CSV table of C-alpha atoms and ligand atoms in Angstrom, one decimal:
chain,number,residue,atom,x,y,z
A,283,MET,CA,169.1,-96.1,-0.4
A,284,GLY,CA,170.5,-99.6,0.4
A,285,GLU,CA,171.0,-101.2,3.9
A,286,ARG,CA,173.3,-99.2,6.1
A,287,VAL,CA,176.5,-101.0,7.2
A,288,GLY,CA,176.5,-101.7,10.9
A,289,ILE,CA,179.6,-100.3,12.6
A,290,ALA,CA,181.0,-100.8,16.1
A,291,VAL,CA,183.4,-98.2,17.5
A,292,MET,CA,186.0,-99.4,20.0
A,293,GLY,CA,187.2,-97.0,22.7
A,294,ALA,CA,184.2,-94.6,22.2
A,295,SER,CA,185.2,-92.0,24.8
A,296,GLY,CA,188.6,-91.4,23.3
A,297,ARG,CA,189.6,-88.4,21.1
A,298,MET,CA,189.2,-90.5,17.9
A,299,GLY,CA,186.2,-92.5,19.3
A,300,ARG,CA,184.1,-89.4,19.8
A,301,MET,CA,185.1,-88.1,16.3
A,302,LEU,CA,184.1,-91.5,14.8
A,303,ILE,CA,180.7,-91.4,16.5
A,304,ASP,CA,179.9,-88.0,14.9
A,305,THR,CA,181.3,-89.0,11.5
A,306,ILE,CA,179.1,-92.1,11.4
A,307,ALA,CA,176.1,-90.1,12.5
A,308,GLU,CA,176.6,-87.9,9.4
A,309,SER,CA,176.8,-90.8,7.0
A,310,ASP,CA,173.9,-92.1,5.1
A,311,ARG,CA,175.7,-95.4,4.4
A,312,ALA,CA,176.6,-96.4,7.9
A,313,GLU,CA,174.9,-96.9,11.2
A,314,LEU,CA,176.5,-97.1,14.7
A,315,ILE,CA,175.2,-100.3,16.3
A,316,GLY,CA,177.3,-100.3,19.5
A,317,VAL,CA,180.5,-99.0,21.0
A,318,THR,CA,182.9,-100.3,23.6
A,319,GLU,CA,185.0,-98.9,26.4
A,320,ARG,CA,187.6,-100.7,28.6
A,321,PRO,CA,186.2,-102.8,31.4
A,322,GLY,CA,185.7,-100.6,34.5
A,323,HIS,CA,185.2,-97.4,32.5
A,324,ASP,CA,182.2,-95.5,33.8
A,325,TRP,CA,180.5,-95.4,30.4
A,326,VAL,CA,180.2,-99.2,30.3
A,327,GLY,CA,176.5,-100.4,30.6
A,328,LYS,CA,175.1,-97.0,29.8
A,329,ASP,CA,173.5,-95.7,26.6
A,330,LEU,CA,176.0,-93.8,24.5
A,331,GLY,CA,173.8,-90.7,24.2
A,332,ASP,CA,173.3,-90.7,28.0
A,333,ALA,CA,177.1,-91.1,28.5
A,334,LEU,CA,177.8,-88.2,26.2
A,335,GLY,CA,175.1,-86.1,27.9
A,336,ARG,CA,173.1,-85.8,24.6
A,337,GLY,CA,170.0,-87.7,25.5
A,338,HIS,CA,169.2,-91.4,24.6
A,339,MET,CA,170.6,-92.7,21.3
A,340,GLY,CA,169.7,-96.4,21.6
A,341,VAL,CA,173.4,-97.3,21.2
A,342,PRO,CA,174.8,-99.5,24.0
A,343,VAL,CA,178.3,-99.1,25.5
A,344,TYR,CA,179.7,-102.6,26.0
A,345,GLY,CA,182.6,-103.7,28.3
A,346,ASP,CA,182.9,-107.0,26.5
A,347,PRO,CA,183.9,-106.4,22.8
A,348,LEU,CA,182.5,-109.8,21.7
A,349,ASP,CA,179.0,-108.6,22.4
A,350,VAL,CA,179.2,-106.0,19.7
A,351,ILE,CA,181.7,-107.7,17.3
A,352,VAL,CA,179.2,-110.5,16.6
A,353,LYS,CA,176.6,-108.0,15.5
A,354,ALA,CA,178.8,-105.6,13.5
A,355,GLN,CA,179.7,-105.6,9.8
A,356,ALA,CA,182.8,-103.5,10.5
A,357,VAL,CA,184.7,-102.6,13.7
A,358,ILE,CA,186.6,-99.4,13.9
A,359,ASP,CA,189.4,-99.5,16.4
A,360,PHE,CA,191.6,-96.5,17.6
A,361,THR,CA,192.5,-97.8,21.1
A,362,SER,CA,195.7,-99.3,22.4
A,363,PRO,CA,198.0,-102.0,21.0
A,364,GLU,CA,196.9,-104.6,23.7
A,365,ALA,CA,193.2,-103.9,23.1
A,366,THR,CA,193.6,-104.0,19.3
A,367,ILE,CA,195.4,-107.3,19.3
A,368,ALA,CA,192.6,-108.8,21.6
A,369,HIS,CA,189.9,-107.4,19.3
A,370,ALA,CA,191.7,-108.9,16.2
A,371,GLN,CA,191.3,-112.4,17.7
A,372,LEU,CA,187.5,-111.7,17.8
A,373,THR,CA,187.1,-110.1,14.4
A,374,ALA,CA,189.0,-113.1,13.0
A,375,GLN,CA,186.5,-115.5,14.6
A,376,ALA,CA,183.6,-113.3,13.4
A,377,ARG,CA,185.2,-112.9,9.9
A,378,THR,CA,184.4,-109.3,9.9
A,379,VAL,CA,186.0,-106.0,8.7
A,380,HIS,CA,188.4,-104.6,11.2
A,381,VAL,CA,189.7,-101.0,10.6
A,382,ILE,CA,192.8,-100.3,12.8
A,383,GLY,CA,194.1,-96.8,13.4
A,384,THR,CA,195.9,-97.7,16.7
A,385,THR,CA,199.6,-96.9,16.6
A,386,GLY,CA,202.6,-98.0,18.7
A,387,LEU,CA,202.2,-101.7,17.5
A,388,SER,CA,205.3,-103.9,17.9
A,389,GLU,CA,206.5,-106.3,15.2
A,390,THR,CA,205.0,-109.1,17.3
A,391,ASP,CA,201.7,-107.3,17.3
A,392,ILE,CA,201.8,-106.9,13.5
A,393,ALA,CA,202.6,-110.6,13.2
A,394,ALA,CA,199.5,-111.3,15.3
A,395,LEU,CA,197.4,-109.1,13.0
A,396,ASP,CA,198.8,-110.9,9.9
A,397,ALA,CA,197.6,-114.2,11.5
A,398,ALA,CA,194.1,-112.7,12.3
A,399,ALA,CA,194.0,-111.4,8.7
A,400,ARG,CA,193.7,-115.0,7.4
A,401,HIS,CA,190.0,-114.7,8.5
A,402,ALA,CA,189.3,-111.0,9.1
A,403,THR,CA,189.5,-108.2,6.5
A,404,ILE,CA,191.9,-105.9,8.3
A,405,VAL,CA,192.6,-102.4,7.0
A,406,ARG,CA,195.4,-100.8,9.0
A,407,ALA,CA,197.2,-97.4,8.6
A,408,GLY,CA,199.2,-95.3,11.0
A,409,ASN,CA,197.4,-92.4,9.3
A,410,MET,CA,194.0,-92.6,7.6
A,411,SER,CA,194.1,-89.3,5.7
A,412,LEU,CA,194.2,-88.9,2.0
A,413,GLY,CA,197.0,-86.2,2.2
A,414,VAL,CA,199.4,-88.3,4.2
A,415,ASN,CA,198.8,-91.4,2.1
A,416,LEU,CA,199.7,-89.4,-1.0
A,417,MET,CA,202.7,-87.9,0.8
A,418,THR,CA,203.9,-91.4,1.6
A,419,ARG,CA,203.9,-92.3,-2.1
A,420,LEU,CA,205.8,-89.1,-2.9
A,421,ALA,CA,208.4,-89.8,-0.2
A,422,GLN,CA,209.0,-93.2,-1.7
A,423,GLN,CA,209.4,-91.8,-5.2
A,424,ILE,CA,211.8,-89.0,-4.1
A,425,ALA,CA,213.9,-91.4,-2.0
A,426,ALA,CA,214.2,-93.7,-5.0
A,427,ALA,CA,215.4,-90.8,-7.2
A,428,LEU,CA,218.0,-89.4,-4.8
A,429,ASP,CA,221.1,-91.1,-3.5
A,430,THR,CA,222.5,-91.1,0.1
A,431,GLU,CA,224.1,-87.7,-0.4
A,432,PHE,CA,220.6,-86.6,0.5
A,433,ASP,CA,220.0,-87.1,4.3
A,434,ILE,CA,216.4,-88.1,5.1
A,435,GLU,CA,215.0,-86.7,8.3
A,436,ILE,CA,211.4,-87.0,9.5
A,437,VAL,CA,210.0,-84.5,12.0
A,438,GLU,CA,206.6,-85.0,13.7
A,439,LYS,CA,204.6,-82.8,16.1
A,440,HIS,CA,201.7,-84.0,18.2
A,441,HIS,CA,199.5,-82.9,21.2
A,442,ARG,CA,200.8,-83.4,24.7
A,443,HIS,CA,198.7,-86.5,25.4
A,444,LYS,CA,200.2,-88.7,22.7
A,445,VAL,CA,201.9,-91.8,24.3
A,446,ASP,CA,204.0,-93.2,21.5
A,447,ALA,CA,206.9,-91.9,19.5
A,448,PRO,CA,207.8,-91.7,16.7
A,449,SER,CA,204.2,-91.4,15.5
A,450,GLY,CA,202.6,-94.2,13.4
A,451,THR,CA,202.6,-91.7,10.5
A,452,ALA,CA,206.3,-90.9,10.9
A,453,LEU,CA,207.1,-94.6,10.8
A,454,MET,CA,204.8,-95.0,7.7
A,455,LEU,CA,206.7,-92.2,6.0
A,456,GLY,CA,210.1,-93.7,7.1
A,457,GLU,CA,209.1,-97.2,5.8
A,458,ALA,CA,208.2,-95.6,2.4
A,459,ALA,CA,211.5,-93.7,2.2
A,460,ALA,CA,213.4,-96.9,3.1
A,461,ALA,CA,211.4,-98.8,0.5
A,462,GLY,CA,212.3,-96.2,-2.1
A,463,ARG,CA,216.0,-96.7,-1.3
A,464,GLY,CA,215.6,-100.4,-1.2
A,465,VAL,CA,216.7,-100.7,2.5
A,466,ASP,CA,215.1,-102.0,5.6
A,467,LEU,CA,214.0,-99.2,7.9
A,468,SER,CA,215.0,-101.1,11.1
A,469,GLU,CA,218.6,-101.1,9.9
A,470,VAL,CA,218.9,-97.4,9.0
A,471,SER,CA,216.6,-95.6,11.5
A,472,GLU,CA,218.3,-93.1,13.9
A,473,ARG,CA,216.1,-92.0,16.8
A,474,GLY,CA,216.4,-90.0,20.0
A,475,ARG,CA,219.8,-88.3,19.4
A,476,ASP,CA,221.2,-86.8,22.6
A,477,GLY,CA,224.7,-86.0,23.8
A,478,ILE,CA,227.8,-86.8,21.8
A,479,THR,CA,226.2,-88.9,19.1
A,480,GLY,CA,229.0,-88.8,16.5
A,481,PRO,CA,228.2,-87.7,13.0
A,482,ARG,CA,225.1,-88.8,11.2
A,483,GLY,CA,225.3,-92.3,9.7
A,484,GLU,CA,225.4,-92.3,5.9
A,485,GLY,CA,222.0,-93.4,4.6
A,486,ALA,CA,220.4,-93.1,8.0
A,487,ILE,CA,216.7,-92.1,8.2
A,488,GLY,CA,216.4,-89.8,11.3
A,489,PHE,CA,213.3,-89.3,13.5
A,490,SER,CA,212.5,-86.4,15.8
A,491,ALA,CA,209.3,-85.9,17.9
A,492,ILE,CA,207.8,-82.7,19.3
A,493,ARG,CA,205.0,-82.9,21.9
A,494,GLY,CA,202.9,-80.0,23.0
A,495,GLY,CA,199.5,-78.4,23.4
A,496,ASP,CA,196.7,-79.6,21.1
A,497,ILE,CA,198.6,-80.2,17.9
A,498,VAL,CA,196.5,-82.6,15.9
A,499,GLY,CA,199.5,-83.9,13.8
A,500,GLU,CA,202.2,-82.4,11.6
A,501,HIS,CA,204.8,-84.3,9.6
A,502,ASP,CA,207.8,-83.1,7.5
A,503,VAL,CA,210.0,-85.4,5.4
A,504,ILE,CA,213.2,-83.5,4.8
A,505,PHE,CA,215.7,-84.6,2.1
A,506,ALA,CA,218.8,-82.5,2.9
A,507,GLY,CA,221.4,-82.6,0.2
A,508,PRO,CA,224.5,-80.5,-0.7
A,509,GLY,CA,223.3,-77.0,-1.5
A,510,GLU,CA,219.6,-77.8,-1.6
A,511,ARG,CA,216.7,-79.3,0.4
A,512,ILE,CA,213.3,-80.8,-0.4
A,513,VAL,CA,210.7,-80.7,2.3
A,514,LEU,CA,207.4,-82.6,2.1
A,515,SER,CA,205.0,-81.2,4.7
A,516,HIS,CA,201.6,-82.3,5.9
A,517,ILE,CA,199.5,-80.5,8.5
A,518,ALA,CA,196.3,-82.0,10.0
A,519,THR,CA,194.1,-79.4,11.6
A,520,ASP,CA,191.0,-81.6,12.2
A,521,ARG,CA,190.8,-85.2,13.4
A,522,GLY,CA,187.8,-85.6,11.2
A,523,ILE,CA,190.1,-86.5,8.3
A,524,PHE,CA,191.2,-89.7,10.2
A,525,ALA,CA,187.6,-90.6,11.1
A,526,ARG,CA,186.3,-90.1,7.5
A,527,GLY,CA,189.2,-92.2,6.2
A,528,ALA,CA,188.4,-94.9,8.7
A,529,LEU,CA,184.7,-95.0,7.8
A,530,LYS,CA,185.7,-95.1,4.1
A,531,ALA,CA,187.9,-98.1,4.8
A,532,ALA,CA,185.0,-99.8,6.8
A,533,LEU,CA,182.7,-99.4,3.8
A,534,TRP,CA,185.4,-100.4,1.2
A,535,GLY,CA,186.1,-103.6,3.2
A,536,GLN,CA,182.6,-104.9,2.8
A,537,GLY,CA,182.7,-108.1,0.6
A,538,LYS,CA,186.5,-108.0,0.3
A,539,ALA,CA,188.5,-111.2,0.9
A,540,PRO,CA,190.2,-111.5,4.3
A,541,GLY,CA,193.7,-109.9,4.3
A,542,HIS,CA,195.8,-107.2,5.8
A,543,TYR,CA,195.2,-104.1,3.7
A,544,SER,CA,196.6,-100.5,3.8
A,545,MET,CA,194.8,-97.2,3.1
A,546,ALA,CA,196.6,-97.1,-0.2
A,547,SER,CA,194.3,-99.9,-1.4
A,548,VAL,CA,191.2,-98.1,0.0
A,549,LEU,CA,192.2,-94.8,-1.7
A,550,GLY,CA,193.1,-96.5,-5.0
A,551,LEU,CA,196.8,-95.5,-4.7
A,552,GLY,CA,197.9,-99.0,-5.8
B,892,NAD,P1,192.6,-91.7,23.4
B,892,NAD,O1,193.5,-92.1,24.6
B,892,NAD,O2,191.9,-90.4,23.5
B,892,NAD,O3,191.5,-92.9,23.2
B,892,NAD,C1,191.7,-94.3,23.3
B,892,NAD,C2,190.5,-94.9,23.9
B,892,NAD,O4,190.6,-96.3,23.9
B,892,NAD,C3,190.2,-94.5,25.4
B,892,NAD,O5,188.9,-94.0,25.5
B,892,NAD,C4,190.5,-95.8,26.2
B,892,NAD,O6,189.7,-95.9,27.3
B,892,NAD,C5,190.0,-96.8,25.1
B,892,NAD,N1,190.4,-98.2,25.4
B,892,NAD,C6,191.6,-98.6,25.9
B,892,NAD,N2,191.6,-99.9,26.0
B,892,NAD,C7,190.4,-100.3,25.6
B,892,NAD,C8,189.8,-101.6,25.6
B,892,NAD,N3,190.4,-102.7,26.0
B,892,NAD,N4,188.5,-101.7,25.1
B,892,NAD,C9,187.8,-100.6,24.7
B,892,NAD,N5,188.4,-99.3,24.8
B,892,NAD,C10,189.6,-99.2,25.2
B,892,NAD,O7,193.6,-91.8,22.2
B,892,NAD,P2,193.3,-91.2,20.7
B,892,NAD,O8,194.0,-89.9,20.5
B,892,NAD,O9,191.8,-91.4,20.3
B,892,NAD,O10,194.2,-92.3,19.8
B,892,NAD,C11,193.9,-93.7,19.9
B,892,NAD,C12,194.9,-94.4,19.0
B,892,NAD,O11,194.7,-94.0,17.6
B,892,NAD,C13,196.4,-94.0,19.3
B,892,NAD,O12,197.2,-95.2,19.1
B,892,NAD,C14,196.7,-92.9,18.3
B,892,NAD,O13,198.1,-92.8,18.0
B,892,NAD,C15,195.9,-93.5,17.1
B,892,NAD,N6,195.6,-92.5,16.0
B,892,NAD,C16,195.7,-92.9,14.8
B,892,NAD,C17,195.3,-92.1,13.7
B,892,NAD,C18,195.3,-92.7,12.3
B,892,NAD,O14,194.9,-92.0,11.3
B,892,NAD,N7,195.7,-93.9,12.1
B,892,NAD,C19,194.8,-90.8,14.0
B,892,NAD,C20,194.7,-90.4,15.3
B,892,NAD,C21,195.1,-91.3,16.3
């Protein structure tokens, strides 16, 4: 067995942070060398195992991300847009692999990541699962094959704690459908219909978001035409799929040139 890749997990106490800690522990190719939480969080300064109530693990919880980024070969980041942008300045300085699952990033945020990717190897995806990345390809192909007689609607469902809408995955699917049609999503997207909206715009790509309970993540892409309807559907039942995808990306990124990559590259989908 070769050397294990040293991984840092940002936002360790979060839903995805905890899942990543367990996924890395099960891997024989990776080793968790440290984690972070936001300054002021009560885990900062503790040992991760003690913070989790599992007994000492020898993995520190840092409040300053630089302390762990300088030691890590890959950083896995499912936090908030502000935190992720700050982390990217540091992973660029350290020229390390930065896997980003954080969603809700603005166009300005993405431009900042493009700049950081001149020095860091960034892999970013609104969804790290194999199934959704395959579905994204299919959505693009179907949109390319159909004309605007077919209305494209994207419906997503998530747990009650999710703070952004539409989900990063819904936007990924929308971007793919728009690319298939050769249009810019920002010019055709229809969101948040309410009241007397008027009829649906020809060629629009619509988004609807449902929030409730503990739904891990469900996405439908509907192509509704005259007399028939195609529905692509993906249902996530376990957050482990995102954590395993993120770890795969962290390992894939080792030795890759700096750049802003997607999961399609990691999964060999072109
Ligand atoms: P969460 O709120 O449970 O966890 C986020 C964690 O980040 C929290 O523990 C928070 O304290 C921590 N954090 C915030 N600012 C920080 C900082 N400056 N430094 C260190 N830690 C900080 O949320 P979650 O459900 O784990 O989701 C996190 C993000 O990942 C969201 O944007 C979500 O949409 C996204 N997500 C992406 C995928 C994917 O496959 N790409 C899958 C699931 C969730």
